[in-house]
Short mmCIF file of C-alpha atoms and ligand atoms in Angstrom, two decimals:
data_model
loop_
_atom_site.label_atom_id
_atom_site.label_comp_id
_atom_site.label_asym_id
_atom_site.label_seq_id
_atom_site.Cartn_x
_atom_site.Cartn_y
_atom_site.Cartn_z
CA MET A 24 -29.14 -14.11 -16.07
CA SER A 25 -28.20 -17.61 -14.89
CA GLY A 26 -30.58 -19.72 -12.81
CA ASP A 27 -28.30 -19.34 -9.80
CA ARG A 28 -28.23 -15.57 -9.98
CA SER A 29 -31.99 -15.18 -10.27
CA LEU A 30 -32.32 -17.57 -7.30
CA SER A 31 -29.96 -15.45 -5.22
CA ALA A 32 -31.79 -12.31 -6.21
CA HIS A 33 -34.96 -13.70 -4.66
CA ARG A 34 -33.36 -14.88 -1.44
CA ASP A 35 -34.13 -12.84 1.62
CA PRO A 36 -31.11 -11.09 3.05
CA SER A 37 -30.06 -12.48 6.42
CA ARG A 38 -29.50 -10.00 9.21
CA SER A 39 -25.92 -10.46 10.37
CA ALA A 40 -25.36 -11.36 13.98
CA HIS A 41 -22.40 -8.98 13.79
CA ASP A 42 -22.23 -5.27 14.56
CA ALA A 43 -19.86 -4.59 11.70
CA VAL A 44 -18.85 -6.22 8.42
CA VAL A 45 -15.49 -5.50 6.78
CA VAL A 46 -15.18 -6.27 3.07
CA GLY A 47 -11.58 -7.28 2.31
CA ALA A 48 -9.11 -9.22 4.44
CA GLY A 49 -5.94 -7.45 3.32
CA ILE A 50 -3.86 -5.68 5.92
CA VAL A 51 -6.15 -2.63 5.89
CA GLY A 52 -9.34 -4.65 6.36
CA LEU A 53 -7.81 -6.80 9.10
CA MET A 54 -6.33 -3.86 11.03
CA THR A 55 -9.77 -2.24 10.77
CA ALA A 56 -11.39 -5.41 12.09
CA LEU A 57 -8.90 -5.33 15.00
CA ALA A 58 -9.77 -1.74 15.91
CA LEU A 59 -13.52 -2.42 15.69
CA ALA A 60 -13.19 -5.59 17.78
CA GLU A 61 -11.14 -3.71 20.37
CA ASP A 62 -14.01 -1.25 20.62
CA GLY A 63 -16.19 -4.18 21.63
CA ARG A 64 -17.91 -4.77 18.29
CA GLY A 65 -18.71 -8.20 16.88
CA VAL A 66 -16.98 -8.23 13.49
CA LEU A 67 -17.41 -10.32 10.34
CA VAL A 68 -14.72 -10.04 7.62
CA LEU A 69 -15.54 -11.14 4.07
CA ASP A 70 -12.89 -11.89 1.46
CA ARG A 71 -13.29 -13.72 -1.82
CA GLU A 72 -9.92 -15.47 -1.43
CA GLY A 73 -9.09 -15.43 2.26
CA PRO A 74 -6.81 -13.31 4.46
CA GLY A 75 -3.65 -11.81 2.98
CA SER A 76 -4.25 -12.98 -0.57
CA GLY A 77 -4.21 -9.60 -2.32
CA THR A 78 -1.54 -6.92 -2.45
CA SER A 79 -0.80 -7.33 1.24
CA ALA A 80 0.73 -10.74 0.51
CA GLY A 81 3.75 -9.71 -1.51
CA ASN A 82 4.77 -6.15 -0.75
CA ALA A 83 8.22 -5.05 0.41
CA GLY A 84 7.23 -5.17 4.07
CA ILE A 85 8.53 -1.72 4.93
CA LEU A 86 6.93 0.24 7.76
CA ALA A 87 7.64 3.43 5.88
CA PHE A 88 6.54 6.05 8.42
CA PRO A 89 9.11 8.60 7.13
CA GLU A 90 7.65 8.36 3.59
CA ILE A 91 5.55 11.51 3.70
CA LEU A 92 6.33 12.94 0.26
CA PRO A 93 3.53 12.88 -2.31
CA LEU A 94 4.25 10.67 -5.27
CA ALA A 95 3.35 13.42 -7.70
CA SER A 96 6.07 16.01 -7.22
CA PRO A 97 7.72 18.55 -9.51
CA GLY A 98 10.94 16.52 -9.13
CA LEU A 99 9.34 13.26 -10.17
CA LEU A 100 7.53 14.75 -13.14
CA GLY A 101 10.91 15.92 -14.45
CA GLN A 102 12.07 12.30 -14.63
CA VAL A 103 8.88 10.91 -16.17
CA PRO A 104 9.67 11.52 -19.86
CA ARG A 105 13.02 9.68 -19.52
CA TRP A 106 11.38 6.83 -17.60
CA LEU A 107 8.53 6.46 -20.08
CA LEU A 108 11.05 5.91 -22.87
CA ASP A 109 12.09 2.68 -21.16
CA PRO A 110 9.14 0.22 -21.23
CA LEU A 111 10.77 -1.76 -18.42
CA GLY A 112 11.84 1.30 -16.39
CA PRO A 113 10.52 2.60 -13.06
CA LEU A 114 7.26 3.93 -14.57
CA SER A 115 5.31 2.74 -17.56
CA VAL A 116 1.80 2.83 -18.95
CA ARG A 117 0.56 -0.23 -20.83
CA PRO A 118 -0.34 1.10 -24.31
CA SER A 119 -3.67 -0.75 -24.45
CA TYR A 120 -4.67 0.88 -21.14
CA ALA A 121 -3.39 4.41 -21.78
CA LEU A 122 -6.73 5.90 -22.78
CA ARG A 123 -8.52 4.52 -19.72
CA ALA A 124 -5.74 5.76 -17.46
CA ALA A 125 -5.71 9.29 -18.93
CA PRO A 126 -8.12 10.92 -16.42
CA TRP A 127 -6.17 9.49 -13.47
CA LEU A 128 -2.85 10.59 -15.01
CA LEU A 129 -4.16 14.12 -15.53
CA ARG A 130 -5.23 14.31 -11.90
CA PHE A 131 -1.83 12.94 -10.90
CA ILE A 132 -0.09 15.73 -12.81
CA ARG A 133 -2.42 18.32 -11.28
CA ALA A 134 -1.49 17.05 -7.78
CA SER A 135 2.16 17.94 -8.41
CA GLY A 136 1.55 21.73 -8.40
CA PRO A 137 3.19 23.53 -5.44
CA ASP A 138 -0.05 24.21 -3.50
CA ALA A 139 -1.41 20.72 -3.91
CA PHE A 140 2.01 19.23 -3.17
CA ASN A 141 2.31 21.06 0.18
CA ARG A 142 -1.27 20.27 1.18
CA ILE A 143 -0.81 16.56 0.42
CA LEU A 144 2.57 16.48 2.17
CA SER A 145 1.03 17.91 5.31
CA ALA A 146 -1.89 15.44 5.28
CA GLN A 147 0.40 12.47 4.66
CA ALA A 148 2.76 13.58 7.46
CA THR A 149 -0.21 13.85 9.83
CA LEU A 150 -1.46 10.37 8.97
CA ASN A 151 2.02 8.86 9.23
CA ARG A 152 2.56 10.47 12.64
CA LEU A 153 -0.56 8.61 13.78
CA ALA A 154 0.47 5.47 11.88
CA GLU A 155 3.58 4.70 13.91
CA PRO A 156 2.08 4.59 17.42
CA ALA A 157 -1.06 2.93 16.02
CA MET A 158 1.05 0.18 14.44
CA ASP A 159 3.13 -0.23 17.60
CA ALA A 160 -0.02 -0.65 19.66
CA ALA A 161 -1.55 -3.11 17.20
CA ILE A 162 1.66 -5.17 17.09
CA VAL A 163 1.75 -5.41 20.87
CA ARG A 164 -1.93 -6.18 21.32
CA ALA A 165 -2.04 -8.74 18.52
CA GLY A 166 1.23 -10.36 19.67
CA LEU A 167 2.99 -9.72 16.34
CA GLY A 168 6.31 -8.48 17.74
CA ASN A 169 8.29 -11.42 16.41
CA HIS A 170 7.17 -10.54 12.85
CA VAL A 171 8.93 -7.17 12.89
CA SER A 172 12.59 -6.28 12.63
CA GLU A 173 14.35 -2.98 13.23
CA ALA A 174 17.49 -2.86 11.13
CA GLY A 175 17.33 0.60 9.59
CA THR A 176 17.05 1.88 6.06
CA LEU A 177 19.76 2.95 3.63
CA ASP A 178 18.92 5.38 0.81
CA LEU A 179 21.45 5.12 -2.00
CA TYR A 180 22.28 7.64 -4.74
CA ASP A 181 24.26 7.44 -7.97
CA GLY A 182 26.88 10.00 -7.05
CA GLU A 183 26.93 13.50 -5.64
CA ASP A 184 24.63 15.13 -8.23
CA ALA A 185 21.84 12.62 -7.65
CA PHE A 186 22.17 13.14 -3.90
CA ARG A 187 22.06 16.93 -4.30
CA ARG A 188 18.85 16.67 -6.31
CA ALA A 189 17.25 15.01 -3.27
CA ASP A 190 18.34 17.78 -0.88
CA ALA A 191 14.97 19.51 -0.79
CA ASP A 192 13.15 16.25 -0.03
CA TRP A 193 15.43 15.46 2.91
CA ALA A 194 15.02 19.00 4.19
CA ARG A 195 11.24 18.53 4.11
CA LYS A 196 11.59 15.31 6.10
CA ARG A 197 13.86 16.99 8.62
CA ARG A 198 11.32 19.77 9.08
CA ALA A 199 8.68 17.11 9.71
CA GLY A 200 10.81 15.79 12.57
CA ILE A 201 12.11 12.70 10.78
CA GLY A 202 15.59 11.67 11.93
CA PHE A 203 18.38 10.42 9.63
CA GLU A 204 22.12 10.56 9.15
CA VAL A 205 23.94 11.53 5.97
CA LEU A 206 26.83 9.18 5.22
CA ARG A 207 29.73 10.62 3.25
CA GLY A 208 32.09 8.50 1.19
CA ARG A 209 32.32 4.86 0.27
CA ASP A 210 33.79 3.64 3.57
CA ALA A 211 30.90 5.06 5.59
CA ILE A 212 28.37 3.50 3.20
CA GLU A 213 30.15 0.12 3.17
CA ALA A 214 30.15 0.08 6.98
CA VAL A 215 26.35 0.10 6.92
CA GLN A 216 25.94 -2.27 3.94
CA PRO A 217 28.99 -4.03 2.50
CA GLY A 218 29.08 -5.40 -1.03
CA LEU A 219 27.54 -2.51 -3.00
CA ALA A 220 28.67 -1.33 -6.44
CA GLU A 221 31.22 1.48 -6.80
CA ARG A 222 28.57 3.84 -8.19
CA PHE A 223 27.22 4.39 -4.64
CA HIS A 224 30.41 6.07 -3.51
CA ALA A 225 29.46 9.66 -2.76
CA ALA A 226 26.66 9.92 -0.24
CA ALA A 227 23.81 7.93 1.26
CA VAL A 228 21.23 8.46 3.98
CA TYR A 229 20.91 6.06 6.88
CA SER A 230 17.75 5.98 8.99
CA ALA A 231 18.50 3.85 12.01
CA ALA A 232 14.85 3.68 13.08
CA GLY A 233 13.73 2.02 9.81
CA ARG A 234 11.58 -1.02 10.48
CA GLN A 235 9.91 -3.72 8.47
CA VAL A 236 7.79 -6.81 8.78
CA ARG A 237 9.79 -9.96 8.13
CA GLU A 238 7.27 -11.49 5.71
CA PRO A 239 4.13 -9.52 4.78
CA ARG A 240 1.89 -12.51 4.00
CA GLU A 241 2.81 -14.21 7.28
CA PHE A 242 2.27 -10.93 9.16
CA THR A 243 -1.20 -10.52 7.64
CA GLN A 244 -2.17 -14.12 8.25
CA ALA A 245 -0.88 -14.03 11.83
CA LEU A 246 -3.10 -11.01 12.40
CA ALA A 247 -6.04 -12.96 10.92
CA ARG A 248 -5.37 -15.82 13.35
CA HIS A 249 -5.25 -13.40 16.26
CA LEU A 250 -8.58 -11.91 15.18
CA GLU A 251 -10.21 -15.33 14.95
CA GLY A 252 -8.84 -16.12 18.37
CA ARG A 253 -10.68 -13.14 19.78
CA GLY A 254 -13.97 -13.96 18.07
CA VAL A 255 -13.81 -12.11 14.76
CA VAL A 256 -15.33 -14.29 12.02
CA ILE A 257 -13.45 -14.38 8.70
CA ARG A 258 -15.43 -15.88 5.86
CA ARG A 259 -14.76 -16.50 2.20
CA ALA A 260 -17.34 -14.69 0.08
CA ARG A 261 -17.33 -12.52 -3.03
CA VAL A 262 -19.11 -9.22 -2.54
CA GLU A 263 -20.95 -7.97 -5.64
CA ALA A 264 -22.59 -4.80 -4.34
CA ILE A 265 -23.36 -2.84 -1.20
CA ARG A 266 -26.67 -1.03 -0.71
CA PRO A 267 -27.87 1.30 2.00
CA VAL A 268 -30.92 0.01 3.88
CA SER A 269 -32.70 1.35 6.95
CA ALA A 270 -30.93 -1.13 9.22
CA GLY A 271 -27.47 -0.20 7.88
CA ALA A 272 -26.27 -1.78 4.66
CA GLU A 273 -27.05 -4.84 2.60
CA ILE A 274 -24.05 -6.71 1.24
CA VAL A 275 -24.92 -8.58 -1.93
CA LEU A 276 -22.85 -11.74 -2.32
CA GLY A 277 -21.96 -13.71 -5.44
CA ASP A 278 -22.19 -17.45 -6.08
CA GLY A 279 -25.79 -17.72 -4.93
CA ALA A 280 -25.07 -16.87 -1.29
CA PRO A 281 -27.78 -14.92 0.52
CA SER A 282 -26.98 -11.29 1.10
CA ILE A 283 -26.18 -9.95 4.54
CA VAL A 284 -27.56 -6.91 6.36
CA ALA A 285 -25.36 -5.27 8.98
CA PRO A 286 -25.54 -2.01 10.95
CA PHE A 287 -22.04 -0.86 9.88
CA VAL A 288 -19.99 -1.79 6.83
CA VAL A 289 -16.41 -1.00 5.87
CA LEU A 290 -15.23 -1.29 2.28
CA ALA A 291 -11.53 -2.24 2.38
CA ALA A 292 -11.14 -4.21 -0.83
CA GLY A 293 -7.88 -2.54 -1.89
CA ALA A 294 -7.55 -1.86 -5.63
CA TRP A 295 -10.90 -3.60 -6.22
CA SER A 296 -12.85 -1.09 -4.12
CA LYS A 297 -13.67 1.27 -6.98
CA GLN A 298 -16.33 -0.95 -8.54
CA LEU A 299 -17.94 -1.64 -5.17
CA ALA A 300 -17.99 2.07 -4.26
CA GLN A 301 -19.63 2.65 -7.61
CA THR A 302 -22.49 0.35 -6.61
CA LEU A 303 -23.13 2.94 -3.87
CA GLY A 304 -23.05 5.86 -6.28
CA ASP A 305 -19.52 7.02 -5.30
CA ARG A 306 -17.14 7.57 -8.21
CA VAL A 307 -13.61 7.52 -6.81
CA PRO A 308 -10.62 7.86 -9.12
CA LEU A 309 -8.88 4.75 -7.84
CA GLU A 310 -6.32 3.11 -10.10
CA SER A 311 -4.00 0.16 -9.76
CA GLU A 312 -0.33 1.05 -9.68
CA ARG A 313 0.94 -2.38 -10.53
CA GLY A 314 4.20 -3.27 -8.82
CA TYR A 315 6.55 -6.20 -9.37
CA ASN A 316 9.14 -8.06 -7.39
CA VAL A 317 11.27 -11.17 -7.21
CA THR A 318 11.93 -12.97 -3.94
CA LEU A 319 15.26 -14.76 -3.86
CA PRO A 320 15.95 -17.70 -1.55
CA PRO A 321 18.16 -17.60 1.57
CA GLY A 322 21.81 -16.97 0.80
CA ALA A 323 21.16 -14.72 -2.21
CA PHE A 324 22.96 -11.75 -0.63
CA PRO A 325 24.08 -10.76 2.88
CA LEU A 326 21.54 -7.92 3.02
CA ARG A 327 21.59 -6.21 6.40
CA ARG A 328 18.69 -3.80 5.91
CA GLN A 329 16.32 -2.19 3.40
CA LEU A 330 18.05 -0.47 0.50
CA TYR A 331 16.30 2.22 -1.57
CA PHE A 332 17.83 2.70 -5.01
CA ASN A 333 16.77 6.30 -5.51
CA GLY A 334 16.16 7.32 -9.10
CA HIS A 335 15.65 3.69 -10.12
CA GLY A 336 12.27 3.08 -8.50
CA PHE A 337 13.00 -0.10 -6.61
CA VAL A 338 14.15 -1.43 -3.25
CA ALA A 339 15.88 -4.50 -1.86
CA THR A 340 14.54 -5.83 1.44
CA PRO A 341 15.43 -8.81 3.59
CA ILE A 342 12.28 -10.97 3.50
CA ALA A 343 12.09 -13.99 5.79
CA ASP A 344 15.56 -15.42 5.18
CA GLY A 345 15.77 -14.29 1.56
CA VAL A 346 15.91 -11.05 -0.40
CA ARG A 347 13.04 -9.28 -2.17
CA ILE A 348 13.91 -7.00 -5.08
CA GLY A 349 11.01 -4.94 -6.30
CA GLY A 350 9.05 -1.80 -6.90
CA ALA A 351 8.34 0.04 -10.18
CA VAL A 352 4.98 1.35 -11.26
CA GLU A 353 2.99 0.08 -14.20
CA ILE A 354 -0.35 1.62 -15.02
CA GLY A 355 -2.30 -1.19 -16.63
CA GLY A 356 -5.52 -1.76 -14.70
CA LEU A 357 -6.68 -4.86 -12.87
CA ASP A 358 -7.13 -7.31 -15.72
CA LEU A 359 -4.14 -7.29 -18.09
CA PRO A 360 -1.72 -10.18 -17.49
CA PRO A 361 1.52 -9.34 -15.66
CA ASN A 362 4.61 -8.54 -17.68
CA PHE A 363 7.31 -10.31 -15.68
CA ARG A 364 10.00 -8.90 -17.94
CA ARG A 365 9.69 -5.94 -15.55
CA SER A 366 10.77 -7.96 -12.52
CA ASP A 367 13.56 -9.55 -14.60
CA ALA A 368 14.78 -6.07 -15.54
CA MET A 369 14.85 -5.00 -11.86
CA LEU A 370 16.71 -8.15 -10.95
CA ARG A 371 19.36 -7.47 -13.60
CA LYS A 372 19.80 -3.93 -12.28
CA ALA A 373 20.04 -5.25 -8.74
CA GLN A 374 22.82 -7.60 -9.83
CA ALA A 375 24.73 -4.59 -11.14
CA PHE A 376 24.08 -2.62 -7.93
CA MET A 377 24.79 -5.53 -5.55
CA PRO A 378 27.61 -7.50 -7.22
CA GLY A 379 27.57 -10.99 -5.82
CA LEU A 380 23.75 -11.14 -5.70
CA ARG A 381 22.74 -14.70 -6.62
CA ALA A 382 19.73 -14.39 -8.90
CA GLU A 383 18.80 -18.09 -9.14
CA GLY A 384 15.63 -19.59 -7.70
CA GLY A 385 13.63 -16.35 -7.56
CA ARG A 386 9.83 -16.21 -7.33
CA ALA A 387 8.24 -13.36 -9.31
CA TRP A 388 5.08 -11.57 -8.16
CA MET A 389 2.87 -8.70 -9.31
CA GLY A 390 0.56 -6.76 -7.01
CA HIS A 391 -2.00 -3.98 -7.37
CA ARG A 392 -1.28 -0.90 -5.26
CA PRO A 393 -4.66 0.76 -4.69
CA SER A 394 -3.73 4.31 -5.65
CA MET A 395 -5.41 7.68 -5.73
CA PRO A 396 -3.94 10.35 -8.02
CA ASP A 397 -3.11 12.61 -5.06
CA THR A 398 -1.29 9.82 -3.14
CA LEU A 399 -3.69 10.06 -0.19
CA ALA A 400 -5.85 7.17 0.95
CA VAL A 401 -9.64 7.26 1.07
CA ILE A 402 -10.85 7.15 4.67
CA GLY A 403 -14.37 8.42 5.14
CA ARG A 404 -18.07 7.85 4.82
CA SER A 405 -19.89 6.89 1.64
CA ARG A 406 -22.21 9.44 0.10
CA ALA A 407 -24.92 6.78 0.33
CA SER A 408 -24.90 6.31 4.12
CA ARG A 409 -23.07 7.30 7.32
CA ARG A 410 -22.99 3.61 8.16
CA ILE A 411 -20.84 2.70 5.19
CA VAL A 412 -17.20 3.73 5.49
CA TYR A 413 -14.39 3.48 2.96
CA ALA A 414 -10.84 2.46 3.84
CA PHE A 415 -8.81 1.96 0.68
CA GLY A 416 -6.46 3.71 -1.74
CA HIS A 417 -3.30 3.63 0.38
CA GLY A 418 -1.05 3.20 -2.66
CA HIS A 419 2.56 2.57 -1.67
CA LEU A 420 1.82 2.80 2.07
CA GLY A 421 -1.02 0.40 2.82
CA LEU A 422 0.93 -1.71 5.28
CA THR A 423 2.41 1.38 6.93
CA GLN A 424 -0.92 3.17 7.38
CA SER A 425 -3.13 0.14 8.05
CA ALA A 426 -3.35 0.32 11.85
CA ALA A 427 -3.96 4.09 11.80
CA THR A 428 -6.72 3.56 9.25
CA GLY A 429 -8.30 0.98 11.51
CA ARG A 430 -8.29 3.43 14.42
CA LEU A 431 -9.84 6.18 12.31
CA VAL A 432 -12.59 3.91 10.99
CA ALA A 433 -13.35 2.79 14.56
CA ASP A 434 -13.71 6.48 15.49
CA LEU A 435 -16.22 6.96 12.68
CA ALA A 436 -18.14 3.84 13.72
CA ALA A 437 -18.36 5.12 17.27
CA GLU A 438 -19.26 8.67 16.12
CA ARG A 439 -16.15 9.91 18.00
CA PRO A 440 -14.20 12.83 16.56
CA PRO A 441 -11.45 11.15 14.54
CA ALA A 442 -7.87 11.44 15.80
CA ILE A 443 -6.90 13.57 12.76
CA ASP A 444 -8.74 15.81 10.32
CA LEU A 445 -10.13 13.44 7.71
CA SER A 446 -11.10 16.02 5.09
CA PRO A 447 -7.93 15.46 2.95
CA PHE A 448 -8.89 11.76 2.82
CA SER A 449 -12.56 12.30 1.99
CA PRO A 450 -14.02 10.00 -0.71
CA GLN A 451 -15.79 13.07 -2.10
CA ARG A 452 -12.68 15.28 -2.46
CA PHE A 453 -12.49 15.03 -6.26
C1 LIG B 505 5.57 -4.14 -5.16
C2 LIG B 505 4.86 -3.51 -3.98
C3 LIG B 505 5.60 -3.18 -2.85
C4 LIG B 505 4.96 -2.55 -1.77
N1 LIG B 505 5.69 -2.27 -0.66
C5 LIG B 505 5.09 -1.69 0.43
C6 LIG B 505 5.82 -1.44 1.60
O1 LIG B 505 6.99 -1.77 1.70
N2 LIG B 505 5.18 -0.83 2.65
C7 LIG B 505 3.86 -0.46 2.57
O2 LIG B 505 3.34 0.12 3.52
N3 LIG B 505 3.12 -0.75 1.46
C8 LIG B 505 3.70 -1.34 0.40
N4 LIG B 505 2.98 -1.62 -0.73
C9 LIG B 505 1.57 -1.23 -0.78
C10 LIG B 505 0.71 -2.19 0.02
O3 LIG B 505 1.03 -3.52 -0.31
C11 LIG B 505 -0.78 -1.93 -0.25
O4 LIG B 505 -1.07 -0.56 -0.11
C12 LIG B 505 -1.64 -2.72 0.72
O5 LIG B 505 -1.30 -4.09 0.68
C13 LIG B 505 -3.11 -2.55 0.41
O6 LIG B 505 -3.80 -3.31 1.36
P1 LIG B 505 -5.36 -3.51 1.25
O7 LIG B 505 -5.78 -4.28 2.43
O8 LIG B 505 -6.00 -2.18 0.98
O9 LIG B 505 -5.55 -4.33 -0.11
P2 LIG B 505 -5.30 -5.87 -0.43
O10 LIG B 505 -4.19 -6.44 0.35
O11 LIG B 505 -5.21 -5.99 -1.91
O12 LIG B 505 -6.62 -6.54 0.10
C14 LIG B 505 -7.85 -6.40 -0.54
C15 LIG B 505 -8.63 -7.67 -0.31
O13 LIG B 505 -9.95 -7.48 -0.83
C16 LIG B 505 -10.38 -8.71 -1.36
N5 LIG B 505 -11.44 -8.42 -2.34
C17 LIG B 505 -11.35 -7.68 -3.47
N6 LIG B 505 -12.54 -7.62 -4.08
C18 LIG B 505 -13.40 -8.33 -3.33
C19 LIG B 505 -14.78 -8.64 -3.46
N7 LIG B 505 -15.50 -8.19 -4.49
N8 LIG B 505 -15.35 -9.42 -2.51
C20 LIG B 505 -14.62 -9.88 -1.45
N9 LIG B 505 -13.32 -9.62 -1.29
C21 LIG B 505 -12.71 -8.85 -2.22
C22 LIG B 505 -9.14 -9.30 -2.00
O14 LIG B 505 -9.25 -10.70 -2.13
C23 LIG B 505 -8.06 -8.87 -1.04
O15 LIG B 505 -7.75 -9.88 -0.09
C24 LIG B 505 3.58 -2.26 -1.83
C25 LIG B 505 2.84 -2.64 -2.94
C26 LIG B 505 3.47 -3.28 -4.01
C27 LIG B 505 2.65 -3.71 -5.20
#
């Protein structure tokens, strides 16, 4: 043990002047801080790198409230063998990580059975129904309206057969009350987004209500500024462990900083939450689904709205004044270096799908989606203490579900009945 560490171990913890401490200043942690502050609590947020530095910085920015389908589905599993053959395709497992990922992958496969699928679908639909009004309210109250655009979403398919294969999924969405319009023929598709390749000639789905944030990092940081303006303290600190104590929880900090004791603690450290939950005796099967993208400068393509390239595992979104091309899933843990050949491969495909796309000057990025094998987030109390609550594991939908998560955590803090049944999101469900 280094001199510094033994010194810190002997320092007395300082009792926080705050009612609640949130670990993690990604979009989930910050939306949680907002909800707690709106309930009248004094909030301290700790992040080792500062607000919006993790996965919330570089995502596609889509407020994907209609995305209620579990990731593990019988339909998806059918495509997996073909995808796995292509190391740069929509889904891959890094060979050196395959053994460590095996338990998560087995649980993922188990979640695709019909019973599990329907149960997860229903829970995700319930959370997303809460997510939309919760996000609207947060945007208004935090003055973030100018960070959001409403231009709709276009789902594209390679021909009639590919569209037919998605029939059941669209029917499920319709039954859940999600509105959309099927576009037939190339002219109808071109009217919504000109300049697409011939292959998208048969059918597409247009969702006029599709919304997105213009730039996810700026959105997250603007929220952080709003929070500071209303008295929330955001501090840089690396959390090493959390322990239950009679007064709430002790947060053990790295780098020789004295630990902090607070009456209520929220763990919202995204894909890095697993190790911290483990310090509390909770073993959650959280894995990083690594995702990649490239952000092209203004003028790259006259993109009017989000495009989903179904069957290819990536999207194109207007970001700030440029275009972000990204998606894909790579199972490879938190520590292996990124393989940016993946983002290059998506960019090449995008050039084929959007002829005229100018691929120069792009900035590549890799982020860690905090993902549970059953697609559902973890929102609930730690086994160690009622005063320690988890808010992580939102996978592909962390931005979308962040404000709802904040509301639910605030309910738990106040001992109010939560707005939805939280049992499908329990940390102890596995
Ligand atoms: C390519 C890609 C595209 C995506 N597109 C979308 C989309 O369009 N819509 C959508 O809803 N979601 C999308 N997502 C998912 C979304 O980005 C995530 O679910 C979300 O950002 C997770 O937010 P978070 O706050 O939980 O985690 P993060 O944003 O990762 O925040 C966690 C924070 O915890 C901090 N931290 C970690 N460990 C510690 C520690 N020990 N001590 C102190 N601080 C610590 C980190 O510094 C970080 O700031 C996408 C993800 C990817 C990768």
